[in-house]
mmCIF file of C-alpha atoms in Angstrom:
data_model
loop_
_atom_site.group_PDB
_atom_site.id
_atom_site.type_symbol
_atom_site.label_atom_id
_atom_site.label_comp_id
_atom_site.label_asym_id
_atom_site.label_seq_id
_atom_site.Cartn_x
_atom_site.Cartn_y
_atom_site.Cartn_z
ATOM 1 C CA UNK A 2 29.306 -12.187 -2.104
ATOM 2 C CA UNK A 3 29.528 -14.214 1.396
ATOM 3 C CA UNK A 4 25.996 -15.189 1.057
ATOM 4 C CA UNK A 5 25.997 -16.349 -1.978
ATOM 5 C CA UNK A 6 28.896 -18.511 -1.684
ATOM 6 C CA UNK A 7 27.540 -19.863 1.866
ATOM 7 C CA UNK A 8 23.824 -20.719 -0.027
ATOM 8 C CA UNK A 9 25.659 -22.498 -3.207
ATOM 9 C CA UNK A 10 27.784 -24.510 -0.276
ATOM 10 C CA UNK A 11 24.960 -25.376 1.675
ATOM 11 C CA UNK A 12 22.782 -26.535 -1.458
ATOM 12 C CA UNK A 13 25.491 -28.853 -2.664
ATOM 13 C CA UNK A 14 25.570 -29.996 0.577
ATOM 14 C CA UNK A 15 21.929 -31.083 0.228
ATOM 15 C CA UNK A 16 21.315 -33.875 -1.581
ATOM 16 C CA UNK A 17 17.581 -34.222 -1.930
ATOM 17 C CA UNK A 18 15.189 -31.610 0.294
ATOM 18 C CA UNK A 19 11.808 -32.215 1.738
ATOM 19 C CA UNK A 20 8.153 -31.528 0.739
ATOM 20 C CA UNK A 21 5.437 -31.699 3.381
ATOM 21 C CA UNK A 22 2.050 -33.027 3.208
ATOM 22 C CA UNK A 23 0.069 -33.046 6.480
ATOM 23 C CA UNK A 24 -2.812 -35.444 6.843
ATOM 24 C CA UNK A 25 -5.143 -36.741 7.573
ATOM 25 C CA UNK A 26 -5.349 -38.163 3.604
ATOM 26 C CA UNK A 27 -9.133 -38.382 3.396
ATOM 27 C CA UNK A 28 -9.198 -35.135 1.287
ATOM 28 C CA UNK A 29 -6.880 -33.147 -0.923
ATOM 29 C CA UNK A 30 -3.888 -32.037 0.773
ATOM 30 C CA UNK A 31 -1.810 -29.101 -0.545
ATOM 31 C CA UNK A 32 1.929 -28.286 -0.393
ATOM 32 C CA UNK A 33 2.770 -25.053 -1.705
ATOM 33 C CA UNK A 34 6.476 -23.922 -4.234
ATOM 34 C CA UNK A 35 7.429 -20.541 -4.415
ATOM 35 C CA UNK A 36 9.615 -20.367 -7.238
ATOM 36 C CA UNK A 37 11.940 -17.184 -7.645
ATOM 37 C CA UNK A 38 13.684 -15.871 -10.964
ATOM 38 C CA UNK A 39 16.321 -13.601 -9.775
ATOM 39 C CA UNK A 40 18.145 -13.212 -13.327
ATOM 40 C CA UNK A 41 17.979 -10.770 -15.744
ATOM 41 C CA UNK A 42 16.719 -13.352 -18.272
ATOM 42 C CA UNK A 43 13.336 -15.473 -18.593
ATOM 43 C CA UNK A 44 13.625 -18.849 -16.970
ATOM 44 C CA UNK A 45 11.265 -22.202 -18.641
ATOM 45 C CA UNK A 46 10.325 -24.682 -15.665
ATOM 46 C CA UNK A 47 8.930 -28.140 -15.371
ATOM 47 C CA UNK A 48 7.679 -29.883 -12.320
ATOM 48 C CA UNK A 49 8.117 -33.891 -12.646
ATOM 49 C CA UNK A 50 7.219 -36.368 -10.319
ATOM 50 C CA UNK A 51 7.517 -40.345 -9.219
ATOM 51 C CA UNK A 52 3.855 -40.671 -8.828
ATOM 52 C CA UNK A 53 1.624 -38.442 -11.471
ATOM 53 C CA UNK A 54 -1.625 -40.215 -10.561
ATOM 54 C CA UNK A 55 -0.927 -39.011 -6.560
ATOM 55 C CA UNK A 56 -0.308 -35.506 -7.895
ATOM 56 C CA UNK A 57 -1.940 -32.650 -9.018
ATOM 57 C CA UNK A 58 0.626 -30.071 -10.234
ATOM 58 C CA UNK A 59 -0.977 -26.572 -11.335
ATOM 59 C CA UNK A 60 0.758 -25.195 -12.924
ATOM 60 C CA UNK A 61 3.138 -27.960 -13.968
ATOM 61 C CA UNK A 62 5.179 -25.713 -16.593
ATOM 62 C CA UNK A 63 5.776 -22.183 -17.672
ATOM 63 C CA UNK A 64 7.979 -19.198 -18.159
ATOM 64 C CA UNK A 65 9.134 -17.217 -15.043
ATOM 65 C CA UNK A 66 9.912 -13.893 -16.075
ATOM 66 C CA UNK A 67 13.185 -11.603 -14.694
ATOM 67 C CA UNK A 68 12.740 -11.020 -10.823
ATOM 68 C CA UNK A 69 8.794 -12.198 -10.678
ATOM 69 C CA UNK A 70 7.501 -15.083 -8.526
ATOM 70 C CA UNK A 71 5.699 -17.953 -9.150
ATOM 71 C CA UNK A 72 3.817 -20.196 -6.901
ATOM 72 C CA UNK A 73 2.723 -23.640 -7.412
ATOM 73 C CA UNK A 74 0.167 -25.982 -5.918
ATOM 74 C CA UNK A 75 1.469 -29.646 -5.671
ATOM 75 C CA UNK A 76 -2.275 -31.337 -4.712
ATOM 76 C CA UNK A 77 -1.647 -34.976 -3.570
ATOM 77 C CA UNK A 78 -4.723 -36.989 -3.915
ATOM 78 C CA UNK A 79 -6.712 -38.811 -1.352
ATOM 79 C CA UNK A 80 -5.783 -42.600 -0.249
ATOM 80 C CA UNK A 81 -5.402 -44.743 2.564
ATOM 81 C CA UNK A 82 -2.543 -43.535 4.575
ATOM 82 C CA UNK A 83 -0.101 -46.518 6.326
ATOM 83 C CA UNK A 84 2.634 -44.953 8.830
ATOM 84 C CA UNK A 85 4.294 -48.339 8.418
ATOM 85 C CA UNK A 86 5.260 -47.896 4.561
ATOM 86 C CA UNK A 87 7.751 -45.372 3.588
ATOM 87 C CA UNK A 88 7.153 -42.641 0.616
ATOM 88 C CA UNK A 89 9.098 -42.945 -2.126
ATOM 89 C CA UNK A 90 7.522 -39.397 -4.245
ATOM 90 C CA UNK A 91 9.801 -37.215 -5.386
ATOM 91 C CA UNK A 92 9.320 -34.269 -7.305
ATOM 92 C CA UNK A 93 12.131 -32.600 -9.821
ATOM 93 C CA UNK A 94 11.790 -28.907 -10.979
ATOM 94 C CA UNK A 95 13.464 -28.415 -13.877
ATOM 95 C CA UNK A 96 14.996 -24.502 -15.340
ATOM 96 C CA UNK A 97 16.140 -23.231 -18.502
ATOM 97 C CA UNK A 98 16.842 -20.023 -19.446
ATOM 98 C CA UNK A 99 14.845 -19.650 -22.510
ATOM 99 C CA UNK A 100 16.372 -19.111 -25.699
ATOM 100 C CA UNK A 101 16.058 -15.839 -27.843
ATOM 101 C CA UNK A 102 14.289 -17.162 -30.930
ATOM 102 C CA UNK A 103 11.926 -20.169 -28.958
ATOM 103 C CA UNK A 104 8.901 -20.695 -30.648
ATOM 104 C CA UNK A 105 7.800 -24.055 -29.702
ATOM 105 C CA UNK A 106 8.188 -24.960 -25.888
ATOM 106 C CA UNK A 107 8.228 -28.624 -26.296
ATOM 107 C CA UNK A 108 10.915 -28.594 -28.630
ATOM 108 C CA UNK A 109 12.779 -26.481 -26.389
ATOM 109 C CA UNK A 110 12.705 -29.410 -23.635
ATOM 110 C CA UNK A 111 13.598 -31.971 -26.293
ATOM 111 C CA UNK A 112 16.666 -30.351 -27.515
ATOM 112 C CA UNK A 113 18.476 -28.540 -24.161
ATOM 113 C CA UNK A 114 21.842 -29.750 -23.830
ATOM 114 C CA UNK A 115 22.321 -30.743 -20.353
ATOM 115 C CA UNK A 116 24.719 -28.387 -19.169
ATOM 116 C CA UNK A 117 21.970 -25.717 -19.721
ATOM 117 C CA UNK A 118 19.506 -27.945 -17.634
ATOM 118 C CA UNK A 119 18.895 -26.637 -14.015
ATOM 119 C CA UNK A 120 17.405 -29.164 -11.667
ATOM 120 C CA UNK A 121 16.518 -29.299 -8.119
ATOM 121 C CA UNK A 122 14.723 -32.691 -6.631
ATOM 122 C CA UNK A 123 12.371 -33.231 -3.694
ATOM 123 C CA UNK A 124 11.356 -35.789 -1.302
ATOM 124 C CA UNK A 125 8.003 -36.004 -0.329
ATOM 125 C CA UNK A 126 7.495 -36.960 3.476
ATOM 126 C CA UNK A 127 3.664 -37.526 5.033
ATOM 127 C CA UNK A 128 3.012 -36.186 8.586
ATOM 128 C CA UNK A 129 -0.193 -37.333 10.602
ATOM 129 C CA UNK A 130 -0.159 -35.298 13.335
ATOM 130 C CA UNK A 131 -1.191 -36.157 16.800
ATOM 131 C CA UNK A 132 -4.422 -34.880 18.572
ATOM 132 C CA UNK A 133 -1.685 -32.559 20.585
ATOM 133 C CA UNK A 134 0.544 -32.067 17.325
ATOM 134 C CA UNK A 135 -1.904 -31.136 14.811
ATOM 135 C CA UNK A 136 -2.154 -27.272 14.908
ATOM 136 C CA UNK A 137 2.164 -27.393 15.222
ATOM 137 C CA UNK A 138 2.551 -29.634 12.783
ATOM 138 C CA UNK A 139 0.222 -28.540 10.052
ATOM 139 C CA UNK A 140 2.045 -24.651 10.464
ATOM 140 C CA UNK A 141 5.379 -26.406 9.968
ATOM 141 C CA UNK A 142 4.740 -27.759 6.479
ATOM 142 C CA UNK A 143 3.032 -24.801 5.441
ATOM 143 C CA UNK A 144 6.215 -22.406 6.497
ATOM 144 C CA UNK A 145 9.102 -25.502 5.650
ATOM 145 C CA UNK A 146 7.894 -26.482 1.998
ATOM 146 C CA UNK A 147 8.212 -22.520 1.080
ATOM 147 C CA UNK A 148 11.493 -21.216 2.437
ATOM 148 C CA UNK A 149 13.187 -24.634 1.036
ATOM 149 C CA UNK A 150 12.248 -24.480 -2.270
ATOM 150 C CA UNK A 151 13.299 -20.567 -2.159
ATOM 151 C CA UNK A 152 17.050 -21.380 -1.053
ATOM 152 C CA UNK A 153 17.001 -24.148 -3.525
ATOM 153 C CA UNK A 154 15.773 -22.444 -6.923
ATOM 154 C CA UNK A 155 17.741 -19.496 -5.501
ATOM 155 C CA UNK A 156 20.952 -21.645 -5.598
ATOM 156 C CA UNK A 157 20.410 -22.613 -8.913
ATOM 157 C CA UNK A 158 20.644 -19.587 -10.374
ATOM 158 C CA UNK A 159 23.886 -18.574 -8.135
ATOM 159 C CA UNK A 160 24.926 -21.850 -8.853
ATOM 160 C CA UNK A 161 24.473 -21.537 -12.467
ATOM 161 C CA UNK A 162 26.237 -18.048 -12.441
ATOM 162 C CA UNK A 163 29.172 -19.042 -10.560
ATOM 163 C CA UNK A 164 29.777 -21.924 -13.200
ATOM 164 C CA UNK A 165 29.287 -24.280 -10.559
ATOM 165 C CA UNK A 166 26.102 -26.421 -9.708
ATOM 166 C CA UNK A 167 25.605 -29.709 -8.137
ATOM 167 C CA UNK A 168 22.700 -30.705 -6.219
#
């Protein structure tokens, strides 16, 4: 019970976490989402994002069923990096539970109410490593985009069970 009232605390506390991309930008560069259903029910999703042309989301929507895990590739494509300008991506994943009687998906999304709507929003942040910083650097977004995500789609749910979610 301790835990789960520490992770809903700590995810309000959050207001936006972080998703790593590791250059250089010349080719594809991959950031990995684990996403988690721990309810008893079957959970919708929808990854958004700021910049669709810079992303490739696979897969970008689906049903997550009780207790299985999904992971998703978020594929940014390549372009001319700048260290000077700041990234303004951001990626939102969004979770329903889905209804007994759905038969069409999209009108699902178009008619939630949105106190049923589960959301949980991302900042995208580009790293180009140094010559001495590239082997650290590059296993540091590969374990920090996965664990994050967890504790956040994690706290949804508890979130969402306690009767209590902001984020």
């Amino acid at each position: 019970m301790w835990t789960k009232i520490f992770l809903a605390w700590f995810i309000s506390k959050c207001d936006v976490l972080l998703l790593f991309f590791s250059g250089p930008f010349t080719d594809v560069v991959t950031a990995n989402l684990k996403l988690k259903n721990p309810s008893d029910k079957k959970v919708c999703f929808k990854v958004k994002t700021t910049a669709p042309r810079r992303y490739c989301v696979r897969p970008n929507s689906g049903i997550i069923d009780p207790g299985a895990t999904l992971f998703i590739s978020v594929m940014l494509q390549p372009f001319d990096y700048d260290p000077n300008e700041k990234s303004k991506h951001k990626f939102m994943v969004q979770t329903i539970f889905v209804p007994a009687a759905v038969t069409d998906a999209e009108a699902m999304w178009k008619d939630v109410k949105p106190d049923e709507l589960m959301d949980s929003k991302l900042r995208c942040v580009f790293e180009l490593p140094s010559e001495n910083d590239k082997v650290v650097s590059t296993e540091r977004s590969k374990a920090g985009s996965l664990p994050s995500l967890l504790v956040v789609i994690a706290a949804i749910f508890i979130g969402f069970f306690l009767g209590k979610f902001v984020l």
